[in-house]
C-alpha atoms as a printed R data frame, in Angstrom:
    type eleno elety resid chain resno       x       y       z
1   ATOM     1    CA   MET     A     1 -16.131  31.296  -8.841
2   ATOM     2    CA   ILE     A     2 -14.220  28.263 -10.107
3   ATOM     3    CA   LYS     A     3 -10.845  29.186 -11.631
4   ATOM     4    CA   ALA     A     4  -9.146  25.768 -11.704
5   ATOM     5    CA   CYS     A     5 -10.091  22.101 -12.094
6   ATOM     6    CA   ILE     A     6  -7.988  19.346 -10.548
7   ATOM     7    CA   PHE     A     7  -8.607  15.826 -11.837
8   ATOM     8    CA   ASP     A     8  -7.760  12.438 -10.459
9   ATOM     9    CA   LEU     A     9  -6.319  10.233 -13.228
10  ATOM    10    CA   ASP     A    10  -7.258   6.538 -12.905
11  ATOM    11    CA   GLY     A    11 -11.017   6.124 -13.144
12  ATOM    12    CA   THR     A    12 -11.630   9.844 -13.706
13  ATOM    13    CA   LEU     A    13  -9.744  10.952 -16.823
14  ATOM    14    CA   THR     A    14  -8.620   7.576 -18.103
15  ATOM    15    CA   ASP     A    15  -9.889   4.013 -18.028
16  ATOM    16    CA   THR     A    16  -6.768   2.329 -16.641
17  ATOM    17    CA   LEU     A    17  -8.356  -0.632 -14.877
18  ATOM    18    CA   THR     A    18  -7.181  -3.135 -17.496
19  ATOM    19    CA   SER     A    19  -3.580  -1.875 -17.391
20  ATOM    20    CA   ILE     A    20  -3.460  -2.105 -13.590
21  ATOM    21    CA   ALA     A    21  -4.983  -5.597 -13.520
22  ATOM    22    CA   TYR     A    22  -2.815  -6.803 -16.408
23  ATOM    23    CA   SER     A    23   0.387  -5.565 -14.747
24  ATOM    24    CA   ALA     A    24  -0.560  -7.098 -11.402
25  ATOM    25    CA   ASN     A    25  -1.532 -10.451 -12.895
26  ATOM    26    CA   SER     A    26   1.656 -10.523 -14.952
27  ATOM    27    CA   SER     A    27   3.594 -10.062 -11.709
28  ATOM    28    CA   LEU     A    28   1.532 -12.708  -9.899
29  ATOM    29    CA   ARG     A    29   2.134 -15.248 -12.675
30  ATOM    30    CA   LYS     A    30   5.847 -14.509 -12.623
31  ATOM    31    CA   GLU     A    31   5.957 -14.975  -8.838
32  ATOM    32    CA   GLY     A    32   4.044 -18.280  -8.867
33  ATOM    33    CA   LEU     A    33   0.834 -16.834  -7.388
34  ATOM    34    CA   SER     A    34  -2.782 -17.059  -8.517
35  ATOM    35    CA   GLU     A    35  -4.194 -14.313 -10.736
36  ATOM    36    CA   LEU     A    36  -7.132 -12.150  -9.665
37  ATOM    37    CA   PRO     A    37 -10.287 -10.919 -11.457
38  ATOM    38    CA   ARG     A    38  -9.992  -7.620 -13.305
39  ATOM    39    CA   ASP     A    39 -13.000  -6.138 -11.512
40  ATOM    40    CA   SER     A    40 -11.430  -6.673  -8.092
41  ATOM    41    CA   PHE     A    41  -8.876  -3.993  -8.967
42  ATOM    42    CA   ARG     A    42 -11.615  -1.337  -8.744
43  ATOM    43    CA   TYR     A    43 -11.239  -1.672  -4.982
44  ATOM    44    CA   TYR     A    44  -7.510  -2.399  -4.781
45  ATOM    45    CA   ALA     A    45  -6.619   0.802  -6.683
46  ATOM    46    CA   GLY     A    46  -6.848   4.419  -5.544
47  ATOM    47    CA   ASP     A    47  -4.278   4.842  -2.785
48  ATOM    48    CA   GLY     A    48  -0.958   4.423  -4.556
49  ATOM    49    CA   ALA     A    49   0.993   1.455  -5.923
50  ATOM    50    CA   LEU     A    50   2.243   0.147  -2.586
51  ATOM    51    CA   GLU     A    51  -1.260   0.050  -1.107
52  ATOM    52    CA   LEU     A    52  -2.553  -1.532  -4.316
53  ATOM    53    CA   VAL     A    53  -0.072  -4.394  -3.916
54  ATOM    54    CA   ARG     A    54  -0.766  -4.709  -0.180
55  ATOM    55    CA   ARG     A    55  -4.479  -5.137  -0.946
56  ATOM    56    CA   TYR     A    56  -4.320  -7.582  -3.832
57  ATOM    57    CA   ILE     A    57  -1.515  -9.741  -2.428
58  ATOM    58    CA   LYS     A    58  -3.787 -10.664   0.503
59  ATOM    59    CA   ASP     A    59  -6.292 -12.225  -1.923
60  ATOM    60    CA   THR     A    60  -3.875 -14.305  -3.984
61  ATOM    61    CA   ARG     A    61  -3.118 -18.001  -3.478
62  ATOM    62    CA   ASN     A    62   0.388 -19.410  -3.340
63  ATOM    63    CA   ILE     A    63   0.942 -21.876  -6.174
64  ATOM    64    CA   SER     A    64   4.711 -22.206  -6.380
65  ATOM    65    CA   CYS     A    65   6.167 -19.066  -4.770
66  ATOM    66    CA   PRO     A    66   9.025 -19.562  -2.265
67  ATOM    67    CA   LEU     A    67   7.841 -16.447  -0.371
68  ATOM    68    CA   ASP     A    68   4.637 -16.208   1.637
69  ATOM    69    CA   PRO     A    69   2.553 -13.499  -0.092
70  ATOM    70    CA   HIS     A    70   0.557 -12.914   3.093
71  ATOM    71    CA   ASP     A    71   3.584 -12.056   5.229
72  ATOM    72    CA   GLU     A    72   3.998  -8.269   5.466
73  ATOM    73    CA   LYS     A    73   7.779  -8.583   5.503
74  ATOM    74    CA   ASN     A    74   7.643  -9.778   1.871
75  ATOM    75    CA   LEU     A    75   5.536  -6.854   0.669
76  ATOM    76    CA   GLU     A    76   8.508  -4.878  -0.671
77  ATOM    77    CA   HIS     A    77   9.522  -7.823  -2.876
78  ATOM    78    CA   PHE     A    78   6.032  -8.088  -4.434
79  ATOM    79    CA   TYR     A    79   5.820  -4.311  -4.789
80  ATOM    80    CA   LYS     A    80   9.068  -4.249  -6.796
81  ATOM    81    CA   SER     A    81   7.787  -7.130  -8.919
82  ATOM    82    CA   TYR     A    82   4.579  -5.215  -9.666
83  ATOM    83    CA   MET     A    83   6.453  -2.018 -10.532
84  ATOM    84    CA   GLU     A    84   8.674  -3.912 -12.987
85  ATOM    85    CA   GLU     A    85   5.601  -5.151 -14.828
86  ATOM    86    CA   PHE     A    86   3.775  -1.835 -14.539
87  ATOM    87    CA   SER     A    87   6.715  -0.012 -16.111
88  ATOM    88    CA   LYS     A    88   6.120  -2.201 -19.191
89  ATOM    89    CA   TYR     A    89   2.333  -2.239 -19.276
90  ATOM    90    CA   CYS     A    90   1.152   1.051 -17.752
91  ATOM    91    CA   MET     A    91  -0.314   2.050 -21.151
92  ATOM    92    CA   TYR     A    92  -1.937  -1.325 -21.867
93  ATOM    93    CA   GLU     A    93  -5.421  -0.614 -23.313
94  ATOM    94    CA   VAL     A    94  -5.525   2.796 -21.584
95  ATOM    95    CA   LYS     A    95  -8.044   5.218 -23.082
96  ATOM    96    CA   PRO     A    96  -9.844   8.402 -22.027
97  ATOM    97    CA   PHE     A    97 -13.418   8.089 -20.828
98  ATOM    98    CA   PRO     A    98 -16.073   9.321 -23.290
99  ATOM    99    CA   GLY     A    99 -16.662  13.058 -22.965
100 ATOM   100    CA   ILE     A   100 -13.382  13.880 -21.224
101 ATOM   101    CA   ARG     A   101 -11.745  15.492 -24.271
102 ATOM   102    CA   GLU     A   102 -14.843  17.634 -24.792
103 ATOM   103    CA   LEU     A   103 -14.785  18.735 -21.151
104 ATOM   104    CA   LEU     A   104 -11.121  19.696 -21.356
105 ATOM   105    CA   SER     A   105 -11.807  21.743 -24.499
106 ATOM   106    CA   ALA     A   106 -14.703  23.530 -22.791
107 ATOM   107    CA   LEU     A   107 -12.535  24.350 -19.784
108 ATOM   108    CA   ARG     A   108  -9.833  25.762 -22.048
109 ATOM   109    CA   GLU     A   109 -12.384  27.969 -23.783
110 ATOM   110    CA   ARG     A   110 -13.431  29.333 -20.394
111 ATOM   111    CA   GLY     A   111  -9.831  30.017 -19.348
112 ATOM   112    CA   ILE     A   112 -10.011  27.501 -16.501
113 ATOM   113    CA   LYS     A   113  -6.650  26.116 -15.344
114 ATOM   114    CA   THR     A   114  -6.454  22.312 -15.364
115 ATOM   115    CA   ALA     A   115  -4.315  19.857 -13.409
116 ATOM   116    CA   VAL     A   116  -3.905  16.135 -12.815
117 ATOM   117    CA   LEU     A   117  -3.257  14.831  -9.303
118 ATOM   118    CA   SER     A   118  -2.715  11.086  -8.984
119 ATOM   119    CA   ASN     A   119  -1.471   8.550  -6.458
120 ATOM   120    CA   LYS     A   120   0.101   6.729  -9.393
121 ATOM   121    CA   PRO     A   121   3.911   7.202  -9.395
122 ATOM   122    CA   ASP     A   122   4.837  10.546 -10.955
123 ATOM   123    CA   ALA     A   123   6.752   9.089 -13.937
124 ATOM   124    CA   GLN     A   124   3.851   6.826 -14.940
125 ATOM   125    CA   THR     A   125   1.332   9.627 -14.352
126 ATOM   126    CA   ARG     A   126   3.197  11.831 -16.801
127 ATOM   127    CA   GLU     A   127   3.580   8.982 -19.283
128 ATOM   128    CA   VAL     A   128  -0.140   8.200 -19.291
129 ATOM   129    CA   VAL     A   129  -1.260  11.831 -19.517
130 ATOM   130    CA   GLY     A   130   1.285  12.640 -22.236
131 ATOM   131    CA   SER     A   131   0.425   9.569 -24.301
132 ATOM   132    CA   VAL     A   132  -3.346   9.903 -24.037
133 ATOM   133    CA   PHE     A   133  -3.869  13.666 -24.079
134 ATOM   134    CA   GLY     A   134  -0.573  15.200 -25.240
135 ATOM   135    CA   GLU     A   135   2.243  16.908 -23.375
136 ATOM   136    CA   ASP     A   136   0.575  20.333 -23.183
137 ATOM   137    CA   SER     A   137  -2.972  19.205 -22.419
138 ATOM   138    CA   PHE     A   138  -2.863  20.232 -18.730
139 ATOM   139    CA   ASP     A   139  -1.319  23.194 -16.941
140 ATOM   140    CA   HIS     A   140   0.063  20.943 -14.183
141 ATOM   141    CA   ILE     A   141   0.630  17.184 -13.885
142 ATOM   142    CA   GLN     A   142   1.565  15.581 -10.585
143 ATOM   143    CA   GLY     A   143   1.822  11.956  -9.466
144 ATOM   144    CA   GLN     A   144   3.053  10.446  -6.238
145 ATOM   145    CA   MET     A   145   6.455  11.895  -5.391
146 ATOM   146    CA   GLU     A   146   8.954  12.245  -2.553
147 ATOM   147    CA   GLY     A   147   8.158  14.948  -0.027
148 ATOM   148    CA   VAL     A   148   4.445  15.275  -0.858
149 ATOM   149    CA   ARG     A   149   2.006  13.156   1.127
150 ATOM   150    CA   ARG     A   150  -0.227  11.083  -1.106
151 ATOM   151    CA   LYS     A   151  -3.978  11.490  -1.233
152 ATOM   152    CA   PRO     A   152  -6.170  11.682   0.821
153 ATOM   153    CA   ALA     A   153  -3.773  14.192   2.401
154 ATOM   154    CA   PRO     A   154  -4.574  17.600   0.864
155 ATOM   155    CA   ASP     A   155  -0.915  18.498   0.256
156 ATOM   156    CA   GLY     A   156  -0.828  17.820  -3.480
157 ATOM   157    CA   ALA     A   157  -4.095  19.606  -4.187
158 ATOM   158    CA   LEU     A   158  -3.042  22.650  -2.140
159 ATOM   159    CA   ARG     A   159   0.341  22.682  -3.878
160 ATOM   160    CA   ILE     A   160  -1.428  22.867  -7.244
161 ATOM   161    CA   ALA     A   161  -3.750  25.665  -6.104
162 ATOM   162    CA   GLU     A   162  -0.744  27.652  -4.906
163 ATOM   163    CA   SER     A   163   1.064  27.121  -8.227
164 ATOM   164    CA   PHE     A   164  -2.007  28.519 -10.005
165 ATOM   165    CA   SER     A   165  -2.251  31.461  -7.578
166 ATOM   166    CA   VAL     A   166  -5.857  30.592  -6.785
167 ATOM   167    CA   LYS     A   167  -7.648  29.940  -3.499
168 ATOM   168    CA   PRO     A   168  -8.634  26.342  -2.676
169 ATOM   169    CA   SER     A   169 -12.273  27.505  -2.653
170 ATOM   170    CA   GLU     A   170 -11.814  28.531  -6.298
171 ATOM   171    CA   CYS     A   171 -10.875  24.976  -7.291
172 ATOM   172    CA   MET     A   172 -13.088  22.112  -8.391
173 ATOM   173    CA   TYR     A   173 -11.669  18.707  -7.532
174 ATOM   174    CA   LEU     A   174 -13.008  15.720  -9.528
175 ATOM   175    CA   GLY     A   175 -12.440  12.067  -8.646
176 ATOM   176    CA   ASP     A   176 -14.038   8.635  -8.523
177 ATOM   177    CA   THR     A   177 -13.159   7.197  -5.086
178 ATOM   178    CA   ASN     A   178 -13.533   7.864  -1.369
179 ATOM   179    CA   THR     A   179  -9.856   8.889  -1.365
180 ATOM   180    CA   ASP     A   180 -10.610  11.640  -3.868
181 ATOM   181    CA   MET     A   181 -13.605  12.940  -1.950
182 ATOM   182    CA   LEU     A   182 -11.558  13.108   1.254
183 ATOM   183    CA   THR     A   183  -8.735  14.859  -0.613
184 ATOM   184    CA   GLY     A   184 -10.942  17.546  -2.129
185 ATOM   185    CA   LYS     A   185 -12.881  18.202   1.060
186 ATOM   186    CA   SER     A   186  -9.792  18.379   3.281
187 ATOM   187    CA   ALA     A   187  -8.251  20.842   0.813
188 ATOM   188    CA   GLY     A   188 -11.339  23.066   1.046
189 ATOM   189    CA   MET     A   189 -12.266  22.585  -2.628
190 ATOM   190    CA   TYR     A   190 -15.607  22.056  -4.371
191 ATOM   191    CA   THR     A   191 -15.496  18.268  -4.586
192 ATOM   192    CA   VAL     A   192 -17.208  16.315  -7.358
193 ATOM   193    CA   GLY     A   193 -17.624  12.552  -7.505
194 ATOM   194    CA   VAL     A   194 -17.765  10.934 -10.952
195 ATOM   195    CA   LEU     A   195 -19.785   7.788 -11.627
196 ATOM   196    CA   TRP     A   196 -17.967   6.516 -14.724
197 ATOM   197    CA   GLY     A   197 -14.945   5.378 -12.691
198 ATOM   198    CA   PHE     A   198 -14.103   2.648 -10.192
199 ATOM   199    CA   ARG     A   199 -16.640   3.226  -7.372
200 ATOM   200    CA   ASP     A   200 -20.343   3.957  -6.807
201 ATOM   201    CA   ARG     A   201 -22.525   6.888  -5.747
202 ATOM   202    CA   LYS     A   202 -22.926   5.630  -2.171
203 ATOM   203    CA   GLU     A   203 -19.180   5.691  -1.527
204 ATOM   204    CA   LEU     A   204 -18.794   9.151  -3.053
205 ATOM   205    CA   GLU     A   205 -21.677  10.703  -1.120
206 ATOM   206    CA   GLU     A   206 -20.711   9.064   2.169
207 ATOM   207    CA   ASN     A   207 -17.256  10.619   1.865
208 ATOM   208    CA   GLY     A   208 -18.418  14.189   1.390
209 ATOM   209    CA   ALA     A   209 -18.967  14.813  -2.329
210 ATOM   210    CA   ASP     A   210 -20.507  18.250  -2.900
211 ATOM   211    CA   ALA     A   211 -22.005  16.866  -6.113
212 ATOM   212    CA   VAL     A   212 -22.009  13.622  -8.094
213 ATOM   213    CA   ILE     A   213 -22.103  13.555 -11.903
214 ATOM   214    CA   SER     A   214 -22.723  10.850 -14.504
215 ATOM   215    CA   GLU     A   215 -21.279  12.618 -17.573
216 ATOM   216    CA   PRO     A   216 -18.132  14.778 -17.844
217 ATOM   217    CA   MET     A   217 -19.866  17.822 -19.348
218 ATOM   218    CA   GLU     A   218 -22.106  18.066 -16.260
219 ATOM   219    CA   ALA     A   219 -19.065  19.672 -14.605
220 ATOM   220    CA   ILE     A   220 -19.650  22.812 -16.674
221 ATOM   221    CA   GLY     A   221 -23.190  23.129 -15.321
222 ATOM   222    CA   LEU     A   222 -21.858  22.735 -11.785
223 ATOM   223    CA   MET     A   223 -19.420  25.608 -12.370
224 ATOM   224    CA   ASP     A   224 -22.292  27.852 -13.394
225 ATOM   225    CA   LYS     A   225 -24.221  26.745 -10.304
226 ATOM   226    CA   VAL     A   226 -21.276  27.582  -8.019
227 ATOM   227    CA   LEU     A   227 -20.945  30.979  -9.716
228 ATOM   228    CA   LEU     A   228 -24.633  31.743  -9.184
229 ATOM   229    CA   GLY     A   229 -24.761  30.174  -5.714
């Protein structure tokens, strides 16, 4: 029986691709580097801000930057530059995906605990969730923080299950990337890939999704299936 739902944030609850790309390109312009296509950020994102920067900085061209963007020793500089811009634009054109509010309402009616687990920094995770859904919309909100290994390590997901006093097997984990599938499976949770986010069905299934859904409310049907199964 499913007693709790843990959601990834970017690409699962909220469409944040534009805000990520806008922040990164603002940083690249400021640093004298070439901007990158918005769609490329579907594959740069998903494993935390530092890894995001490490991935996109490899694809940029140096226009007038005194630092070599492809030298790993300069990564920290470009990471700080990105975070400065992201602190300003993390809410830029951010909106919930269609059907998410309805799913959250249905879960509340069923008495299912809900949580957000993101590799986005904790402060920005809370800002996005609070701004889009309201401060009390989830029972637990957790972004990347000191002392908790980021996804795909299961630490954050298991920490949430413990805080809810439920078994991992009683949790449904929903996400849109290979990182999410690996997180849910390694935590021993029923792991659901969502197709409205950043990646495709092939990636989700190849990384262990127990189910893949196209619409948020399909999650309710899966809960009934798990209960009967």
